[in-house]
PDB file of C-alpha atoms in Angstrom:
ATOM      1  CA  ALA A   1      31.793  48.216   2.200  1.00  0.00           C
ATOM      2  CA  GLN A   2      32.504  49.386  -0.647  1.00  0.00           C
ATOM      3  CA  SER A   3      32.015  47.522  -4.001  1.00  0.00           C
ATOM      4  CA  VAL A   4      31.816  47.937  -7.598  1.00  0.00           C
ATOM      5  CA  ALA A   5      30.319  45.873 -10.502  1.00  0.00           C
ATOM      6  CA  GLN A   6      30.127  46.213 -13.853  1.00  0.00           C
ATOM      7  CA  PRO A   7      27.549  43.942 -15.211  1.00  0.00           C
ATOM      8  CA  GLU A   8      28.759  42.993 -19.095  1.00  0.00           C
ATOM      9  CA  ASP A   9      31.893  40.952 -19.256  1.00  0.00           C
ATOM     10  CA  GLN A  10      31.576  42.011 -22.815  1.00  0.00           C
ATOM     11  CA  VAL A  11      30.158  44.718 -24.974  1.00  0.00           C
ATOM     12  CA  ASN A  12      30.393  44.343 -28.772  1.00  0.00           C
ATOM     13  CA  VAL A  13      28.838  47.731 -30.932  1.00  0.00           C
ATOM     14  CA  ALA A  14      29.345  48.917 -34.102  1.00  0.00           C
ATOM     15  CA  GLU A  15      31.973  51.767 -35.305  1.00  0.00           C
ATOM     16  CA  GLY A  16      29.885  55.084 -35.562  1.00  0.00           C
ATOM     17  CA  ASN A  17      27.363  54.142 -33.173  1.00  0.00           C
ATOM     18  CA  PRO A  18      27.157  55.280 -29.598  1.00  0.00           C
ATOM     19  CA  LEU A  19      28.495  52.899 -27.111  1.00  0.00           C
ATOM     20  CA  THR A  20      27.195  52.602 -23.210  1.00  0.00           C
ATOM     21  CA  VAL A  21      29.755  50.703 -21.071  1.00  0.00           C
ATOM     22  CA  LYS A  22      27.271  49.785 -18.067  1.00  0.00           C
ATOM     23  CA  CYS A  23      28.519  50.155 -13.908  1.00  0.00           C
ATOM     24  CA  THR A  24      26.406  50.218 -10.479  1.00  0.00           C
ATOM     25  CA  TYR A  25      27.708  50.914  -7.367  1.00  0.00           C
ATOM     26  CA  SER A  26      27.894  50.578  -3.297  1.00  0.00           C
ATOM     27  CA  VAL A  27      29.126  52.895  -0.822  1.00  0.00           C
ATOM     28  CA  SER A  28      27.689  53.630   3.281  1.00  0.00           C
ATOM     29  CA  GLY A  29      27.823  57.473   1.901  1.00  0.00           C
ATOM     30  CA  ASN A  30      28.650  59.075  -1.376  1.00  0.00           C
ATOM     31  CA  PRO A  31      31.483  58.079  -3.622  1.00  0.00           C
ATOM     32  CA  TYR A  32      33.966  59.119  -6.278  1.00  0.00           C
ATOM     33  CA  LEU A  33      33.235  57.268  -9.510  1.00  0.00           C
ATOM     34  CA  PHE A  34      36.436  56.406 -11.836  1.00  0.00           C
ATOM     35  CA  TRP A  35      36.905  55.574 -15.528  1.00  0.00           C
ATOM     36  CA  TYR A  36      40.158  53.522 -16.808  1.00  0.00           C
ATOM     37  CA  VAL A  37      40.668  52.090 -20.057  1.00  0.00           C
ATOM     38  CA  GLN A  38      43.748  49.359 -20.556  1.00  0.00           C
ATOM     39  CA  TYR A  39      45.034  48.626 -24.110  1.00  0.00           C
ATOM     40  CA  PRO A  40      46.711  45.257 -24.529  1.00  0.00           C
ATOM     41  CA  ASN A  41      49.589  44.647 -22.435  1.00  0.00           C
ATOM     42  CA  ARG A  42      49.735  48.395 -21.287  1.00  0.00           C
ATOM     43  CA  GLY A  43      49.088  49.100 -17.638  1.00  0.00           C
ATOM     44  CA  LEU A  44      45.288  51.761 -17.041  1.00  0.00           C
ATOM     45  CA  GLN A  45      44.885  54.715 -17.863  1.00  0.00           C
ATOM     46  CA  PHE A  46      42.359  57.090 -16.604  1.00  0.00           C
ATOM     47  CA  LEU A  47      39.598  57.991 -18.117  1.00  0.00           C
ATOM     48  CA  LEU A  48      37.585  60.231 -16.098  1.00  0.00           C
ATOM     49  CA  LYS A  49      36.279  60.798 -12.875  1.00  0.00           C
ATOM     50  CA  TYR A  50      33.033  62.057 -10.812  1.00  0.00           C
ATOM     51  CA  ILE A  51      33.885  64.212  -7.622  1.00  0.00           C
ATOM     52  CA  THR A  52      30.806  66.243  -6.863  1.00  0.00           C
ATOM     53  CA  GLY A  53      28.511  68.139  -8.864  1.00  0.00           C
ATOM     54  CA  ASP A  54      27.631  68.205 -12.393  1.00  0.00           C
ATOM     55  CA  ASN A  55      26.130  64.320 -13.179  1.00  0.00           C
ATOM     56  CA  LEU A  56      27.645  64.413 -16.419  1.00  0.00           C
ATOM     57  CA  VAL A  57      31.509  64.081 -16.856  1.00  0.00           C
ATOM     58  CA  LYS A  58      33.347  65.009 -19.664  1.00  0.00           C
ATOM     59  CA  GLY A  59      36.875  62.601 -19.842  1.00  0.00           C
ATOM     60  CA  SER A  60      39.089  62.085 -22.189  1.00  0.00           C
ATOM     61  CA  TYR A  61      38.765  60.766 -26.190  1.00  0.00           C
ATOM     62  CA  GLY A  62      35.566  61.920 -26.355  1.00  0.00           C
ATOM     63  CA  PHE A  63      34.324  59.727 -23.260  1.00  0.00           C
ATOM     64  CA  GLU A  64      31.459  61.066 -20.944  1.00  0.00           C
ATOM     65  CA  ALA A  65      29.839  59.183 -17.736  1.00  0.00           C
ATOM     66  CA  GLU A  66      26.877  60.379 -16.354  1.00  0.00           C
ATOM     67  CA  PHE A  67      26.223  59.574 -12.248  1.00  0.00           C
ATOM     68  CA  ASN A  68      22.589  58.820 -11.341  1.00  0.00           C
ATOM     69  CA  LYS A  69      23.147  58.636  -7.159  1.00  0.00           C
ATOM     70  CA  SER A  70      19.284  57.270  -7.206  1.00  0.00           C
ATOM     71  CA  GLN A  71      20.770  54.360  -9.161  1.00  0.00           C
ATOM     72  CA  THR A  72      24.053  54.233  -7.796  1.00  0.00           C
ATOM     73  CA  SER A  73      25.040  54.409 -11.312  1.00  0.00           C
ATOM     74  CA  PHE A  74      28.072  55.679 -13.132  1.00  0.00           C
ATOM     75  CA  HIS A  75      28.165  54.360 -17.046  1.00  0.00           C
ATOM     76  CA  LEU A  76      30.634  55.382 -18.981  1.00  0.00           C
ATOM     77  CA  LYS A  77      29.159  56.179 -23.452  1.00  0.00           C
ATOM     78  CA  LYS A  78      30.625  58.005 -25.781  1.00  0.00           C
ATOM     79  CA  PRO A  79      28.391  59.292 -28.729  1.00  0.00           C
ATOM     80  CA  SER A  80      30.112  57.434 -31.380  1.00  0.00           C
ATOM     81  CA  ALA A  81      32.469  55.138 -31.108  1.00  0.00           C
ATOM     82  CA  LEU A  82      36.021  53.992 -33.060  1.00  0.00           C
ATOM     83  CA  VAL A  83      37.054  50.832 -33.615  1.00  0.00           C
ATOM     84  CA  SER A  84      40.537  52.591 -32.054  1.00  0.00           C
ATOM     85  CA  ASP A  85      38.435  52.668 -28.626  1.00  0.00           C
ATOM     86  CA  SER A  86      38.654  48.338 -28.280  1.00  0.00           C
ATOM     87  CA  ALA A  87      40.067  47.515 -24.800  1.00  0.00           C
ATOM     88  CA  LEU A  88      39.014  46.505 -21.374  1.00  0.00           C
ATOM     89  CA  TYR A  89      37.117  48.967 -19.376  1.00  0.00           C
ATOM     90  CA  PHE A  90      37.222  49.157 -15.542  1.00  0.00           C
ATOM     91  CA  CYS A  91      34.957  51.394 -13.174  1.00  0.00           C
ATOM     92  CA  ALA A  92      36.417  51.897  -9.712  1.00  0.00           C
ATOM     93  CA  VAL A  93      35.020  53.531  -6.914  1.00  0.00           C
ATOM     94  CA  ARG A  94      35.747  55.007  -3.507  1.00  0.00           C
ATOM     95  CA  GLU A  95      33.992  56.245  -0.602  1.00  0.00           C
ATOM     96  CA  THR A  96      34.836  60.245   0.503  1.00  0.00           C
ATOM     97  CA  GLY A  97      36.406  60.859   3.594  1.00  0.00           C
ATOM     98  CA  SER A  98      37.408  56.923   3.772  1.00  0.00           C
ATOM     99  CA  ALA A  99      41.300  55.697   4.056  1.00  0.00           C
ATOM    100  CA  ARG A 100      40.077  52.303   1.374  1.00  0.00           C
ATOM    101  CA  GLN A 101      41.646  51.648  -1.222  1.00  0.00           C
ATOM    102  CA  LEU A 102      40.580  52.132  -4.498  1.00  0.00           C
ATOM    103  CA  THR A 103      37.843  49.446  -5.442  1.00  0.00           C
ATOM    104  CA  PHE A 104      37.486  48.007  -9.420  1.00  0.00           C
ATOM    105  CA  GLY A 105      35.250  46.381 -10.691  1.00  0.00           C
ATOM    106  CA  SER A 106      35.899  43.552 -12.847  1.00  0.00           C
ATOM    107  CA  GLY A 107      36.016  45.072 -16.471  1.00  0.00           C
ATOM    108  CA  THR A 108      34.236  45.101 -19.396  1.00  0.00           C
ATOM    109  CA  GLN A 109      36.302  44.020 -22.884  1.00  0.00           C
ATOM    110  CA  LEU A 110      34.572  46.540 -25.610  1.00  0.00           C
ATOM    111  CA  THR A 111      34.826  45.649 -28.825  1.00  0.00           C
ATOM    112  CA  VAL A 112      34.045  48.117 -31.326  1.00  0.00           C
ATOM    113  CA  LEU A 113      33.633  46.649 -34.678  1.00  0.00           C
ATOM    114  CA  PRO A 114      34.218  48.344 -38.695  1.00  0.00           C
TER     115      PRO A 114
ATOM    116  CA  LYS B   1      56.762  64.671 -16.295  1.00  0.00           C
ATOM    117  CA  ALA B   2      58.019  60.748 -17.033  1.00  0.00           C
ATOM    118  CA  GLY B   3      55.147  58.445 -16.128  1.00  0.00           C
ATOM    119  CA  VAL B   4      55.120  55.277 -13.582  1.00  0.00           C
ATOM    120  CA  THR B   5      57.710  52.703 -14.107  1.00  0.00           C
ATOM    121  CA  GLN B   6      58.202  49.707 -13.028  1.00  0.00           C
ATOM    122  CA  THR B   7      60.826  46.883 -13.897  1.00  0.00           C
ATOM    123  CA  PRO B   8      61.086  44.208 -15.162  1.00  0.00           C
ATOM    124  CA  ARG B   9      58.879  44.568 -18.093  1.00  0.00           C
ATOM    125  CA  TYR B  10      58.874  40.737 -18.099  1.00  0.00           C
ATOM    126  CA  LEU B  11      59.969  38.093 -15.697  1.00  0.00           C
ATOM    127  CA  ILE B  12      60.577  34.354 -15.837  1.00  0.00           C
ATOM    128  CA  LYS B  13      60.474  32.145 -12.361  1.00  0.00           C
ATOM    129  CA  THR B  14      60.016  28.062 -11.554  1.00  0.00           C
ATOM    130  CA  ARG B  15      58.146  28.029  -8.495  1.00  0.00           C
ATOM    131  CA  GLY B  16      59.832  28.097  -5.337  1.00  0.00           C
ATOM    132  CA  GLN B  17      61.644  31.138  -5.928  1.00  0.00           C
ATOM    133  CA  GLN B  18      61.792  34.873  -5.007  1.00  0.00           C
ATOM    134  CA  VAL B  19      60.873  38.061  -7.110  1.00  0.00           C
ATOM    135  CA  THR B  20      61.379  41.398  -6.446  1.00  0.00           C
ATOM    136  CA  LEU B  21      59.296  43.955  -8.857  1.00  0.00           C
ATOM    137  CA  SER B  22      60.632  47.226  -8.491  1.00  0.00           C
ATOM    138  CA  CYS B  23      58.445  50.533  -8.894  1.00  0.00           C
ATOM    139  CA  SER B  24      59.402  54.316  -9.273  1.00  0.00           C
ATOM    140  CA  PRO B  25      55.914  56.730  -9.204  1.00  0.00           C
ATOM    141  CA  ILE B  26      55.401  60.043 -11.088  1.00  0.00           C
ATOM    142  CA  SER B  27      57.958  63.116  -9.356  1.00  0.00           C
ATOM    143  CA  GLY B  28      56.513  64.331  -6.331  1.00  0.00           C
ATOM    144  CA  HIS B  29      53.563  61.492  -5.679  1.00  0.00           C
ATOM    145  CA  ARG B  30      54.110  59.610  -1.779  1.00  0.00           C
ATOM    146  CA  SER B  31      51.699  57.274  -2.406  1.00  0.00           C
ATOM    147  CA  VAL B  32      51.983  53.940  -4.304  1.00  0.00           C
ATOM    148  CA  SER B  33      50.028  50.655  -4.564  1.00  0.00           C
ATOM    149  CA  TRP B  34      50.036  47.273  -5.795  1.00  0.00           C
ATOM    150  CA  TYR B  35      47.762  45.043  -7.346  1.00  0.00           C
ATOM    151  CA  GLN B  36      47.741  42.192  -9.062  1.00  0.00           C
ATOM    152  CA  GLN B  37      45.497  41.557 -12.537  1.00  0.00           C
ATOM    153  CA  THR B  38      44.902  37.481 -13.710  1.00  0.00           C
ATOM    154  CA  PRO B  39      42.396  36.576 -16.117  1.00  0.00           C
ATOM    155  CA  GLY B  40      40.272  34.953 -14.163  1.00  0.00           C
ATOM    156  CA  GLN B  41      40.577  37.123 -10.960  1.00  0.00           C
ATOM    157  CA  GLY B  42      40.852  40.406 -12.483  1.00  0.00           C
ATOM    158  CA  LEU B  43      42.626  43.421 -11.237  1.00  0.00           C
ATOM    159  CA  GLN B  44      43.029  42.833  -7.165  1.00  0.00           C
ATOM    160  CA  PHE B  45      44.542  45.245  -4.783  1.00  0.00           C
ATOM    161  CA  LEU B  46      47.821  44.361  -3.138  1.00  0.00           C
ATOM    162  CA  PHE B  47      48.948  47.315  -0.806  1.00  0.00           C
ATOM    163  CA  GLU B  48      48.975  50.525  -0.432  1.00  0.00           C
ATOM    164  CA  TYR B  49      52.356  52.884   0.576  1.00  0.00           C
ATOM    165  CA  PHE B  50      52.145  56.201   1.064  1.00  0.00           C
ATOM    166  CA  SER B  51      55.527  58.197   3.162  1.00  0.00           C
ATOM    167  CA  GLU B  52      57.322  54.992   3.852  1.00  0.00           C
ATOM    168  CA  THR B  53      54.216  53.659   5.715  1.00  0.00           C
ATOM    169  CA  GLN B  54      52.003  50.684   4.073  1.00  0.00           C
ATOM    170  CA  ARG B  55      48.056  52.424   4.504  1.00  0.00           C
ATOM    171  CA  ASN B  56      46.096  49.511   3.242  1.00  0.00           C
ATOM    172  CA  LYS B  57      46.763  45.648   2.842  1.00  0.00           C
ATOM    173  CA  GLY B  58      45.041  43.580   1.031  1.00  0.00           C
ATOM    174  CA  ASN B  59      43.687  39.765   0.906  1.00  0.00           C
ATOM    175  CA  PHE B  60      46.671  38.228  -0.114  1.00  0.00           C
ATOM    176  CA  PRO B  61      48.848  35.446   1.861  1.00  0.00           C
ATOM    177  CA  GLY B  62      52.216  36.861   3.844  1.00  0.00           C
ATOM    178  CA  ARG B  63      54.774  35.710   0.685  1.00  0.00           C
ATOM    179  CA  PHE B  64      53.320  38.937  -0.755  1.00  0.00           C
ATOM    180  CA  SER B  65      55.444  41.906   1.075  1.00  0.00           C
ATOM    181  CA  GLY B  66      56.531  45.376   0.313  1.00  0.00           C
ATOM    182  CA  ARG B  67      58.135  48.573   1.005  1.00  0.00           C
ATOM    183  CA  GLN B  68      58.626  52.431   0.428  1.00  0.00           C
ATOM    184  CA  PHE B  69      61.184  54.000   0.020  1.00  0.00           C
ATOM    185  CA  SER B  70      62.129  57.531   1.173  1.00  0.00           C
ATOM    186  CA  ASN B  71      62.564  58.415  -2.616  1.00  0.00           C
ATOM    187  CA  SER B  72      58.491  56.773  -3.116  1.00  0.00           C
ATOM    188  CA  ARG B  73      60.044  53.758  -4.819  1.00  0.00           C
ATOM    189  CA  SER B  74      58.537  50.797  -4.334  1.00  0.00           C
ATOM    190  CA  GLU B  75      59.361  47.307  -4.462  1.00  0.00           C
ATOM    191  CA  MET B  76      57.624  44.356  -3.768  1.00  0.00           C
ATOM    192  CA  ASN B  77      58.582  40.989  -2.931  1.00  0.00           C
ATOM    193  CA  VAL B  78      56.955  37.667  -3.888  1.00  0.00           C
ATOM    194  CA  SER B  79      59.004  34.972  -1.765  1.00  0.00           C
ATOM    195  CA  THR B  80      58.237  30.818  -2.680  1.00  0.00           C
ATOM    196  CA  LEU B  81      56.308  31.364  -5.688  1.00  0.00           C
ATOM    197  CA  GLU B  82      53.677  29.205  -7.105  1.00  0.00           C
ATOM    198  CA  LEU B  83      51.879  28.776 -10.207  1.00  0.00           C
ATOM    199  CA  GLY B  84      49.351  30.671  -9.619  1.00  0.00           C
ATOM    200  CA  ASP B  85      50.925  33.769  -8.982  1.00  0.00           C
ATOM    201  CA  SER B  86      52.006  34.078 -12.893  1.00  0.00           C
ATOM    202  CA  ALA B  87      50.393  37.579 -13.524  1.00  0.00           C
ATOM    203  CA  LEU B  88      50.344  40.525 -14.191  1.00  0.00           C
ATOM    204  CA  TYR B  89      51.529  43.378 -11.674  1.00  0.00           C
ATOM    205  CA  LEU B  90      50.368  46.762 -11.996  1.00  0.00           C
ATOM    206  CA  CYS B  91      51.609  49.365  -9.928  1.00  0.00           C
ATOM    207  CA  ALA B  92      49.658  53.129  -9.695  1.00  0.00           C
ATOM    208  CA  SER B  93      51.475  55.875  -7.883  1.00  0.00           C
ATOM    209  CA  SER B  94      49.258  58.936  -6.647  1.00  0.00           C
ATOM    210  CA  PRO B  95      49.987  61.835  -5.043  1.00  0.00           C
ATOM    211  CA  MET B  96      48.236  61.276  -1.788  1.00  0.00           C
ATOM    212  CA  THR B  97      46.346  58.631  -0.787  1.00  0.00           C
ATOM    213  CA  SER B  98      43.032  58.401  -0.856  1.00  0.00           C
ATOM    214  CA  GLY B  99      40.953  60.538  -1.149  1.00  0.00           C
ATOM    215  CA  ASN B 100      39.315  62.506  -5.234  1.00  0.00           C
ATOM    216  CA  ASN B 101      43.165  61.354  -6.743  1.00  0.00           C
ATOM    217  CA  GLU B 102      43.063  59.668  -9.604  1.00  0.00           C
ATOM    218  CA  GLN B 103      45.238  57.052  -9.739  1.00  0.00           C
ATOM    219  CA  PHE B 104      48.620  56.861 -12.321  1.00  0.00           C
ATOM    220  CA  PHE B 105      49.563  53.543 -13.533  1.00  0.00           C
ATOM    221  CA  GLY B 106      51.967  51.359 -15.145  1.00  0.00           C
ATOM    222  CA  PRO B 107      53.335  49.666 -17.931  1.00  0.00           C
ATOM    223  CA  GLY B 108      53.138  46.450 -15.456  1.00  0.00           C
ATOM    224  CA  THR B 109      55.235  43.715 -15.190  1.00  0.00           C
ATOM    225  CA  ARG B 110      54.172  40.537 -16.533  1.00  0.00           C
ATOM    226  CA  LEU B 111      55.600  37.255 -14.161  1.00  0.00           C
ATOM    227  CA  THR B 112      55.291  33.626 -15.328  1.00  0.00           C
ATOM    228  CA  VAL B 113      56.269  31.277 -12.501  1.00  0.00           C
ATOM    229  CA  LEU B 114      56.719  28.235 -14.197  1.00  0.00           C
TER     230      LEU B 114
END
C-alpha cells in the first residue's frame, strides 16, 4: 500500500521568509514523489519530482524539495516566499514498479503575508 | 503544445439527472486519469484509462463510469446525480501509465448538483 500525509492544513509565512511545506510518505519499496500546486479555480500544476539520485530536487518557480529516506519525508521548500506563492500544495507518491495510481495528500494551504 | 482541456468548465444539474464530462489530453499522451476534488474529501482518484482500457479504479460507486477513445480523449459519466456529487472534476494526462511520469492537469469541470 502507498500513502502520503501532509500534517499541516495551513501554513502562514511572511513575504521574504523561507517556507516549508511538509510531506511524509509510506510505500513498501522505493517511492516516486511529486509536488503539485493549485491556484484558485485552476487545475493542479506540476512543480517537481524525485525519481532517484540527488536527494535535493529543484523545480519550478524557485521551489525545491529534499528527499529523506530515513524519515520518509519529502518537504517542499523555498528560500524566500512571495505573495504570489499563496496557493494549495499537494504532495503525491507512487511506489516504483507499481501500476497503481498516484496517491495524493490532503493538501496544505500556503498563505504568504505581505 | 496545447494543454489538457476539459469541457464544459461549469455545469449545473439537478438530482437524478446524469452528466457527461469530456477531457482531451495533451497530444501524444495515452494515459488519462480522473479525480474528484471536494473541500471535505480532498482529491480522490476515480479511474485511469490507458489505450482505451481502464487500468485503475478508485473507490466510487458504479454510478461513476468512464471511457477512452482511440484518440485518447476520455469521457466520464455520472448517472443518477446526488447532491454529494457536487465537486470539481479534474482530468490529468501523462505519456504512459504509472512509472515516474508526472501528470498534467486540466482546469477542471465544476459540477453543481441542486
